[in-house]
Short mmCIF file of C-alpha atoms and ligand atoms in Angstrom, two decimals:
data_model
loop_
_atom_site.label_atom_id
_atom_site.label_comp_id
_atom_site.label_asym_id
_atom_site.label_seq_id
_atom_site.Cartn_x
_atom_site.Cartn_y
_atom_site.Cartn_z
CA MET A 38 54.31 130.41 178.61
CA ASN A 39 54.06 131.40 182.22
CA ARG A 40 57.45 132.39 183.66
CA GLU A 41 56.35 134.00 186.89
CA LYS A 42 58.93 132.21 189.06
CA SER A 43 61.77 133.16 186.68
CA GLU A 44 60.60 136.77 186.78
CA LYS A 45 60.47 136.82 190.59
CA LEU A 46 63.91 135.20 190.86
CA PHE A 47 65.33 137.78 188.48
CA ILE A 48 64.03 140.67 190.58
CA GLU A 49 65.68 139.08 193.61
CA ALA A 50 68.91 138.30 191.71
CA GLU A 51 69.26 141.89 190.52
CA LYS A 52 69.51 143.00 194.17
CA TYR A 53 72.67 141.01 194.79
CA ILE A 54 74.30 140.16 191.45
CA PRO A 55 75.25 142.76 188.80
CA GLY A 56 72.51 142.54 186.17
CA GLY A 57 71.17 139.51 188.05
CA VAL A 58 73.57 137.15 186.23
CA ASN A 59 77.06 135.73 186.63
CA SER A 60 77.95 136.20 182.96
CA PRO A 61 76.44 139.00 180.85
CA VAL A 62 75.29 136.80 177.92
CA ARG A 63 72.85 135.06 180.28
CA ALA A 64 70.84 138.25 180.80
CA PHE A 65 68.13 138.43 178.16
CA LYS A 66 68.68 142.20 178.13
CA SER A 67 69.47 142.36 174.43
CA VAL A 68 66.23 140.53 173.62
CA ASP A 69 64.39 142.79 175.97
CA MET A 70 62.94 140.37 178.52
CA PRO A 71 63.89 138.83 181.88
CA PRO A 72 66.06 135.69 181.66
CA VAL A 73 64.75 132.17 182.04
CA PHE A 74 65.96 130.55 185.27
CA VAL A 75 66.80 126.91 184.63
CA ASP A 76 65.92 124.16 187.07
CA HIS A 77 67.39 121.12 185.34
CA GLY A 78 68.29 119.57 182.01
CA LYS A 79 68.18 116.14 180.45
CA GLY A 80 69.37 115.19 176.99
CA SER A 81 68.44 117.91 174.51
CA ARG A 82 65.98 119.53 176.93
CA ILE A 83 66.07 122.05 179.72
CA TYR A 84 63.26 122.76 182.18
CA ASP A 85 62.82 126.14 183.81
CA VAL A 86 61.77 126.86 187.38
CA ASP A 87 58.16 127.32 186.20
CA GLY A 88 58.13 123.84 184.69
CA ASN A 89 58.37 124.93 181.02
CA GLU A 90 60.28 122.62 178.69
CA TYR A 91 62.61 123.78 175.91
CA THR A 92 64.86 122.17 173.32
CA ASP A 93 68.20 123.68 174.25
CA TYR A 94 70.37 125.19 171.50
CA ILE A 95 72.76 126.93 173.91
CA CYS A 96 74.14 123.76 175.55
CA SER A 97 75.86 125.94 178.17
CA TRP A 98 77.55 127.87 175.29
CA GLY A 99 79.21 124.78 173.91
CA PRO A 100 80.49 122.39 176.59
CA LEU A 101 77.55 119.97 176.58
CA ILE A 102 78.33 118.08 173.39
CA LEU A 103 76.60 114.98 174.79
CA GLY A 104 73.57 116.94 176.00
CA HIS A 105 72.43 117.56 179.56
CA ALA A 106 73.15 115.15 182.41
CA SER A 107 74.56 112.42 180.16
CA PRO A 108 75.59 109.36 182.22
CA VAL A 109 78.87 109.48 180.26
CA TYR A 110 79.96 112.61 182.16
CA TYR A 111 79.27 111.06 185.55
CA GLU A 112 80.87 107.66 185.19
CA GLY A 113 83.00 106.95 188.29
CA ILE A 114 82.26 110.38 189.80
CA GLN A 115 80.85 109.01 193.05
CA GLU A 116 84.08 107.05 193.69
CA ALA A 117 86.14 110.12 192.73
CA LEU A 118 84.16 112.31 195.17
CA GLU A 119 84.69 109.82 197.96
CA LYS A 120 88.45 109.99 197.42
CA GLY A 121 88.42 113.75 197.90
CA THR A 122 87.73 116.76 195.72
CA THR A 123 91.07 118.58 195.64
CA PHE A 124 94.60 118.01 196.90
CA GLY A 125 96.80 120.78 195.51
CA ALA A 126 99.18 117.98 194.56
CA PRO A 127 99.52 116.01 191.32
CA THR A 128 97.11 113.15 190.59
CA ALA A 129 97.26 110.33 188.03
CA ILE A 130 94.21 111.55 186.13
CA GLU A 131 96.02 114.79 185.18
CA VAL A 132 98.61 112.69 183.35
CA GLU A 133 95.86 110.71 181.63
CA ILE A 134 94.02 113.76 180.31
CA ALA A 135 97.26 115.49 179.24
CA LYS A 136 98.24 112.37 177.29
CA LEU A 137 94.83 112.15 175.65
CA ILE A 138 94.79 115.84 174.65
CA THR A 139 98.32 115.75 173.22
CA GLU A 140 97.43 112.63 171.23
CA ALA A 141 94.29 114.29 169.84
CA TYR A 142 96.14 117.56 169.04
CA PRO A 143 99.63 116.70 167.73
CA SER A 144 100.48 120.43 167.67
CA MET A 145 100.18 120.39 171.48
CA GLU A 146 103.31 118.56 172.53
CA MET A 147 102.77 119.69 176.10
CA VAL A 148 99.66 120.97 177.83
CA ARG A 149 98.83 122.79 181.07
CA MET A 150 95.33 122.55 182.56
CA VAL A 151 93.58 125.65 183.90
CA SER A 152 90.02 126.42 185.06
CA SER A 153 88.53 128.45 182.20
CA GLY A 154 88.98 129.46 178.59
CA THR A 155 89.88 132.96 179.77
CA GLU A 156 92.80 131.62 181.80
CA ALA A 157 93.90 129.49 178.85
CA THR A 158 94.13 132.39 176.37
CA MET A 159 95.57 134.82 178.92
CA SER A 160 98.29 132.31 179.85
CA ALA A 161 99.04 131.33 176.24
CA LEU A 162 99.70 134.98 175.38
CA ARG A 163 102.02 135.39 178.36
CA VAL A 164 103.96 132.32 177.26
CA ALA A 165 104.15 133.60 173.66
CA ARG A 166 105.50 136.92 174.96
CA GLY A 167 108.03 135.15 177.19
CA PHE A 168 109.12 132.94 174.30
CA THR A 169 109.55 135.71 171.73
CA GLY A 170 110.60 138.52 174.08
CA ARG A 171 108.08 140.75 172.27
CA ASP A 172 105.11 142.71 173.66
CA LYS A 173 102.48 143.15 170.96
CA ILE A 174 99.80 140.75 169.84
CA ILE A 175 97.32 140.68 166.98
CA LYS A 176 93.70 139.69 167.47
CA PHE A 177 90.72 140.02 165.14
CA GLU A 178 87.76 142.32 165.44
CA GLY A 179 84.69 140.38 166.64
CA CYS A 180 86.70 137.44 167.98
CA TYR A 181 86.25 136.78 171.69
CA HIS A 182 88.95 135.11 173.74
CA GLY A 183 87.62 135.52 177.27
CA HIS A 184 87.79 138.53 179.53
CA SER A 185 91.47 139.13 180.30
CA ASP A 186 92.36 142.82 179.90
CA GLY A 187 94.46 142.66 176.74
CA LEU A 188 91.86 140.61 174.91
CA LEU A 189 88.84 142.81 175.67
CA VAL A 190 89.71 145.04 172.75
CA LYS A 191 87.30 145.08 169.78
CA SER A 192 85.97 141.81 171.13
CA GLY A 193 82.97 139.62 170.34
CA SER A 194 80.22 137.71 172.20
CA GLY A 195 78.52 139.69 175.00
CA THR A 196 80.85 142.64 174.43
CA LEU A 197 79.39 143.03 170.94
CA THR A 198 75.84 142.38 172.09
CA PHE A 199 76.07 144.98 174.84
CA GLY A 200 78.01 147.50 172.75
CA VAL A 201 81.23 147.47 174.79
CA PRO A 202 83.67 145.74 172.42
CA THR A 203 86.51 147.51 174.21
CA SER A 204 85.80 147.22 177.91
CA SER A 205 86.20 150.13 180.26
CA GLY A 206 88.75 149.31 182.94
CA VAL A 207 91.30 148.22 180.34
CA THR A 208 94.16 150.71 180.60
CA PRO A 209 95.40 152.46 177.45
CA GLY A 210 98.82 150.99 178.30
CA THR A 211 97.43 147.47 178.02
CA ALA A 212 95.23 148.13 174.99
CA LYS A 213 98.12 149.63 173.01
CA ASP A 214 99.82 146.22 172.83
CA THR A 215 96.70 144.64 171.29
CA LEU A 216 96.64 145.28 167.57
CA VAL A 217 93.37 144.55 165.83
CA ALA A 218 93.10 143.07 162.34
CA THR A 219 90.13 142.13 160.17
CA TYR A 220 89.00 138.47 160.15
CA ASN A 221 89.42 136.82 156.74
CA ASP A 222 91.56 139.72 155.50
CA ILE A 223 95.24 138.78 155.31
CA GLU A 224 96.19 142.21 154.00
CA SER A 225 95.10 143.77 157.30
CA VAL A 226 97.48 141.38 159.09
CA LYS A 227 100.37 142.08 156.73
CA ALA A 228 99.88 145.81 157.28
CA LEU A 229 100.19 145.40 161.07
CA PHE A 230 103.35 143.35 160.69
CA ALA A 231 104.78 146.02 158.38
CA GLU A 232 103.94 148.81 160.84
CA ASN A 233 105.39 146.90 163.84
CA PRO A 234 108.50 145.12 162.57
CA GLY A 235 109.95 142.51 164.95
CA GLU A 236 107.46 143.47 167.68
CA ILE A 237 104.61 140.96 167.39
CA ALA A 238 104.70 138.08 169.85
CA ALA A 239 101.52 136.30 168.83
CA VAL A 240 98.55 136.18 166.52
CA ILE A 241 95.50 134.76 168.30
CA VAL A 242 92.51 133.70 166.23
CA GLU A 243 89.30 131.72 166.49
CA PRO A 244 89.93 129.32 163.59
CA VAL A 245 86.19 129.33 162.97
CA ALA A 246 84.79 132.53 164.44
CA GLY A 247 81.95 131.69 166.81
CA ASN A 248 81.58 134.84 168.86
CA MET A 249 80.21 137.23 166.23
CA GLY A 250 77.75 134.57 165.20
CA VAL A 251 79.49 131.95 163.07
CA VAL A 252 81.87 133.29 160.43
CA PRO A 253 83.56 130.49 158.49
CA PRO A 254 87.24 131.04 157.76
CA ASP A 255 88.61 131.55 154.31
CA LEU A 256 91.18 128.77 153.93
CA ASP A 257 93.66 131.02 152.11
CA PHE A 258 93.40 133.52 154.95
CA MET A 259 94.20 130.84 157.52
CA LYS A 260 97.10 129.55 155.43
CA GLY A 261 98.28 133.14 155.07
CA LEU A 262 98.29 133.50 158.86
CA ARG A 263 100.41 130.38 159.17
CA LYS A 264 102.83 131.63 156.55
CA ILE A 265 103.33 135.14 157.88
CA THR A 266 103.68 134.07 161.51
CA GLU A 267 106.25 131.47 160.51
CA SER A 268 108.31 133.95 158.55
CA GLU A 269 108.07 136.62 161.27
CA GLY A 270 108.93 134.31 164.19
CA THR A 271 105.51 135.04 165.73
CA VAL A 272 103.55 132.44 167.71
CA LEU A 273 100.29 131.45 166.00
CA ILE A 274 97.64 130.63 168.61
CA PHE A 275 94.45 128.85 167.63
CA ASP A 276 91.80 129.60 170.22
CA GLU A 277 89.83 126.37 170.03
CA VAL A 278 87.82 126.94 173.21
CA ILE A 279 84.65 126.52 171.13
CA THR A 280 85.90 124.48 168.16
CA GLY A 281 88.12 122.05 170.07
CA PHE A 282 86.54 118.57 170.16
CA ARG A 283 83.42 120.10 168.54
CA LEU A 284 84.12 120.51 164.83
CA ALA A 285 86.00 117.23 164.91
CA TYR A 286 87.85 115.27 167.58
CA GLY A 287 91.04 117.07 166.48
CA GLY A 288 89.27 120.46 166.31
CA ALA A 289 89.52 123.12 163.62
CA GLN A 290 93.22 122.44 163.09
CA GLU A 291 92.38 118.90 161.98
CA VAL A 292 89.59 120.13 159.69
CA LEU A 293 91.64 122.96 158.16
CA GLY A 294 94.89 120.99 158.05
CA ILE A 295 96.87 123.80 159.69
CA LYS A 296 99.21 123.31 162.63
CA PRO A 297 99.37 126.27 165.02
CA ASP A 298 102.25 126.83 167.46
CA MET A 299 99.89 126.98 170.43
CA THR A 300 96.27 125.99 171.08
CA THR A 301 93.80 126.94 173.76
CA LEU A 302 90.94 124.67 174.78
CA GLY A 303 87.99 124.87 177.19
CA LYS A 304 84.28 124.05 177.29
CA ILE A 305 83.99 120.41 176.06
CA ILE A 306 87.25 119.31 177.73
CA GLY A 307 85.65 119.77 181.15
CA GLY A 308 82.53 117.69 180.46
CA GLY A 309 80.48 120.52 182.02
CA MET A 310 82.99 121.45 184.71
CA PRO A 311 85.11 124.64 184.73
CA VAL A 312 88.19 123.59 182.77
CA GLY A 313 90.54 125.12 180.20
CA ALA A 314 93.92 124.17 178.78
CA PHE A 315 96.75 125.68 176.80
CA GLY A 316 99.54 123.90 175.04
CA GLY A 317 101.81 123.88 172.06
CA ARG A 318 105.26 123.16 170.77
CA ARG A 319 107.56 121.68 173.40
CA GLU A 320 110.17 124.46 173.17
CA ILE A 321 107.44 127.06 173.75
CA MET A 322 105.77 125.18 176.62
CA GLU A 323 109.15 124.68 178.30
CA MET A 324 109.00 128.42 179.04
CA VAL A 325 106.26 127.70 181.63
CA ALA A 326 107.22 127.61 185.33
CA PRO A 327 108.72 125.61 186.98
CA LEU A 328 110.69 124.72 183.82
CA GLY A 329 110.98 128.29 182.57
CA GLY A 330 110.48 131.89 183.58
CA VAL A 331 106.83 132.38 182.57
CA TYR A 332 104.77 132.09 185.73
CA GLN A 333 101.35 130.44 185.56
CA ALA A 334 99.51 128.70 188.41
CA GLY A 335 96.15 127.70 189.87
CA THR A 336 94.96 126.35 193.25
CA LEU A 337 92.26 124.24 191.60
CA SER A 338 93.99 123.62 188.25
CA GLY A 339 93.72 119.97 187.21
CA ASN A 340 90.98 119.44 189.79
CA PRO A 341 90.39 115.66 189.98
CA ILE A 342 86.59 115.80 189.67
CA ALA A 343 86.74 118.17 186.71
CA MET A 344 89.47 116.04 185.12
CA LYS A 345 87.37 112.92 185.56
CA MET A 346 84.32 114.46 183.88
CA GLY A 347 86.50 115.85 181.12
CA LEU A 348 88.28 112.57 180.58
CA ASN A 349 84.98 110.68 180.49
CA THR A 350 83.74 113.02 177.76
CA LEU A 351 86.89 113.04 175.66
CA THR A 352 87.33 109.26 175.86
CA TYR A 353 83.74 108.81 174.73
CA LEU A 354 84.27 111.18 171.80
CA ARG A 355 87.48 109.40 170.82
CA ASP A 356 85.72 106.04 170.83
CA HIS A 357 82.53 107.27 169.11
CA PRO A 358 83.49 109.18 165.95
CA GLU A 359 79.88 108.81 164.82
CA VAL A 360 79.03 111.63 167.24
CA TYR A 361 80.63 114.07 164.79
CA GLU A 362 78.80 112.60 161.81
CA GLY A 363 75.54 112.95 163.74
CA LEU A 364 76.23 116.57 164.72
CA GLU A 365 76.96 117.49 161.13
CA GLU A 366 73.91 115.64 159.82
CA LYS A 367 71.65 117.51 162.25
CA ALA A 368 73.32 120.84 161.50
CA LYS A 369 72.89 120.22 157.77
CA ARG A 370 69.21 119.42 158.22
CA LEU A 371 68.72 122.55 160.32
CA GLU A 372 70.51 124.57 157.64
CA ALA A 373 68.40 123.11 154.82
CA GLY A 374 65.15 123.56 156.75
CA PHE A 375 65.89 127.16 157.77
CA LYS A 376 67.04 128.02 154.25
CA ALA A 377 63.79 126.68 152.78
CA ASN A 378 61.80 128.69 155.33
CA ILE A 379 63.70 131.87 154.52
CA GLU A 380 62.93 131.36 150.87
CA LYS A 381 59.25 130.62 151.51
CA THR A 382 58.74 133.60 153.80
CA GLY A 383 61.03 136.05 151.97
CA VAL A 384 62.54 137.27 155.27
CA LYS A 385 65.93 139.02 154.91
CA ALA A 386 67.96 136.35 156.69
CA GLN A 387 70.50 133.66 156.00
CA MET A 388 71.68 130.48 157.61
CA VAL A 389 75.43 129.97 157.99
CA ARG A 390 76.99 126.60 158.82
CA PHE A 391 80.50 125.28 159.27
CA LYS A 392 80.51 121.55 160.07
CA GLY A 393 78.28 121.25 163.17
CA MET A 394 78.29 125.00 164.00
CA THR A 395 75.44 127.16 162.71
CA CYS A 396 73.98 130.64 163.04
CA LEU A 397 70.93 132.40 161.62
CA PHE A 398 71.76 135.99 160.66
CA PHE A 399 69.12 138.59 159.92
CA THR A 400 70.95 140.10 156.96
CA ASP A 401 71.33 139.22 153.31
CA GLN A 402 75.02 140.25 153.18
CA PRO A 403 77.30 137.25 152.57
CA ILE A 404 78.73 136.37 155.99
CA ASP A 405 82.48 136.49 155.51
CA SER A 406 83.50 139.33 157.79
CA TYR A 407 82.79 141.31 160.91
CA ALA A 408 81.46 144.15 158.75
CA ALA A 409 78.91 141.81 157.14
CA VAL A 410 77.82 140.46 160.54
CA MET A 411 77.25 144.00 161.76
CA THR A 412 74.62 144.61 159.07
CA SER A 413 72.33 142.17 160.94
CA ASP A 414 68.94 143.40 162.08
CA THR A 415 69.12 142.78 165.82
CA ARG A 416 65.51 143.95 166.31
CA ALA A 417 64.32 141.20 163.97
CA TYR A 418 66.45 138.73 165.95
CA THR A 419 64.78 139.85 169.19
CA GLN A 420 61.30 139.27 167.78
CA TYR A 421 62.36 135.94 166.29
CA PHE A 422 64.01 134.85 169.56
CA LYS A 423 60.81 135.52 171.53
CA SER A 424 58.62 133.56 169.12
CA MET A 425 61.05 130.65 169.20
CA LEU A 426 61.20 130.69 172.99
CA GLU A 427 57.40 130.63 173.23
CA ALA A 428 57.41 127.60 170.92
CA GLY A 429 59.88 125.85 173.24
CA ASN A 430 63.28 126.55 171.63
CA PHE A 431 66.06 127.88 173.86
CA LEU A 432 68.24 129.88 171.45
CA PRO A 433 71.15 132.18 172.32
CA PRO A 434 69.58 135.44 173.51
CA ALA A 435 71.73 137.43 171.08
CA GLN A 436 72.32 137.62 167.34
CA PHE A 437 76.10 137.39 167.69
CA GLU A 438 76.33 133.86 169.12
CA ALA A 439 76.45 130.35 167.66
CA ILE A 440 73.68 127.76 167.85
CA PHE A 441 74.95 124.62 169.64
CA ILE A 442 73.64 121.13 168.91
CA SER A 443 74.46 118.07 171.00
CA ASP A 444 74.58 114.34 170.42
CA ALA A 445 71.36 114.14 172.44
CA HIS A 446 69.38 116.22 169.92
CA THR A 447 67.24 114.00 167.73
CA LEU A 448 66.18 114.57 164.15
CA GLN A 449 62.64 114.97 165.53
CA ASP A 450 63.89 117.84 167.71
CA ILE A 451 65.41 119.42 164.63
CA GLU A 452 62.22 118.95 162.54
CA LYS A 453 60.11 120.61 165.23
CA THR A 454 62.55 123.51 165.44
CA ILE A 455 62.42 123.91 161.65
CA GLU A 456 58.61 124.12 161.78
CA ASP A 457 58.81 126.63 164.68
CA ASN A 458 61.36 128.62 162.68
CA TYR A 459 58.88 128.81 159.78
CA GLN A 460 56.12 130.11 162.02
CA ALA A 461 58.48 132.61 163.70
CA LEU A 462 59.78 133.93 160.36
CA LYS A 463 56.22 134.24 159.06
CA LYS A 464 55.36 136.49 162.01
CA LEU A 465 58.23 138.83 161.09
CA LYS A 466 56.68 139.70 157.75
C1 PLP B 246 86.75 131.24 171.59
C2 PLP B 246 86.66 131.49 173.07
N1 PLP B 246 87.78 131.72 173.77
C3 PLP B 246 87.76 131.92 175.09
C4 PLP B 246 86.58 131.94 175.78
C5 PLP B 246 86.59 132.16 177.25
O1 PLP B 246 86.21 131.01 177.93
P1 PLP B 246 85.55 131.06 179.39
O2 PLP B 246 84.20 131.66 179.24
O3 PLP B 246 85.55 129.65 179.83
O4 PLP B 246 86.46 131.92 180.21
C6 PLP B 246 85.37 131.72 175.09
C7 PLP B 246 84.03 131.71 175.75
O5 PLP B 246 83.72 132.24 176.70
C8 PLP B 246 85.42 131.49 173.70
O6 PLP B 246 84.31 131.29 173.00
N1 LIG B 247 80.12 133.40 173.71
C1 LIG B 247 80.63 133.16 175.03
C2 LIG B 247 81.61 132.05 174.92
O1 LIG B 247 81.73 131.34 173.98
C3 LIG B 247 79.53 132.86 175.95
C4 LIG B 247 79.93 132.43 177.34
C5 LIG B 247 79.85 133.54 178.35
O2 LIG B 247 80.45 134.60 178.13
O3 LIG B 247 79.23 133.34 179.40
#
């Protein structure tokens, strides 16, 4: 494929923007090539500035559950724009979306809207600390919860890809309050509680890890987290920024049957606009200003245009449960096809799937932990990624990210990708 215009744009972008991108995962640095500059998208496809067409398996890193430019997102947007884009005062649609989210997530008795997943997790932790009067938190190695200081410790996503799991610029004073446990290992959590008695405000976890590739949770581990946090008076936070409204309408907590004290959401709830949310038990959320002493604010929080696009998306998902059946069916087909190809070609790889979330790892270690994920052959991923891109598949440009499928992907899209996967794996041999 000719990507001359993308290449030229990248050279120009690098002059003005660090690394030429506004979020590190967008740079194709880890796959050793300049990034593709996108012109537009429609349905399951994106089109780059050189006119190349790709089936998109990034879907903006999760938000676009209905695909690109779905008319569902835009319903009533023209009228909303004509009314005005922001007021810094409450609007009716904020009440509507709050009601809908609290109905979908019974654990969220109250919810506050913010503008990103990062804000949601950062704010949830502050509330948990205010509620418990404790300082320390536990997170899991390889889980990513956005880029607030205290959460950029042994983190996932781009921080793993670029080898900076603990970011520079995070002070030792901040990092010392972030204790790091091992995903799917309840003993590592118990040990931290034992070493820090009465000091842990919150445990924050991706209920299905999606930022070190996809690592499905062990149900006993998740139940163990619920049990220990309950007995220790610690706030259990499910970071459902990826999984919320994706695994099921009620997110991972519905699928796993576990009720956290607090939940963070993002991505899908904005219908493609910058939106996040945090919420939880009423007594915890009543700590938030102006009711309580935990300050949290935002000039553009609850922005009416973003709320409208989010509400359009969530209402559609509520009224069309078949979307989730379709996502799982396509993910299952992708899993079966990739697995057959791995067997046929003998490449050291494996396909992992949890509901509609999937990831192809270049390792034969069973994927149940961060340690297993880290045995992946990232050089093989790079070669694979390039072959897939040339064949018209837009995959995450890093091994440690999930593949996202949308309602707009067809089974034909999936079949073509399976055939391309076969050819790409064959070339690795
Ligand atoms: C689980 C999880 N939490 C939080 C975030 C942060 O969200 P945002 O990028 O919108 O700040 C992300 C993704 O970036 C995420 O995957
Ligand atoms: N893996 C990240 C979130 O889920 C990717 C988004 C980003 O950092 O730009």
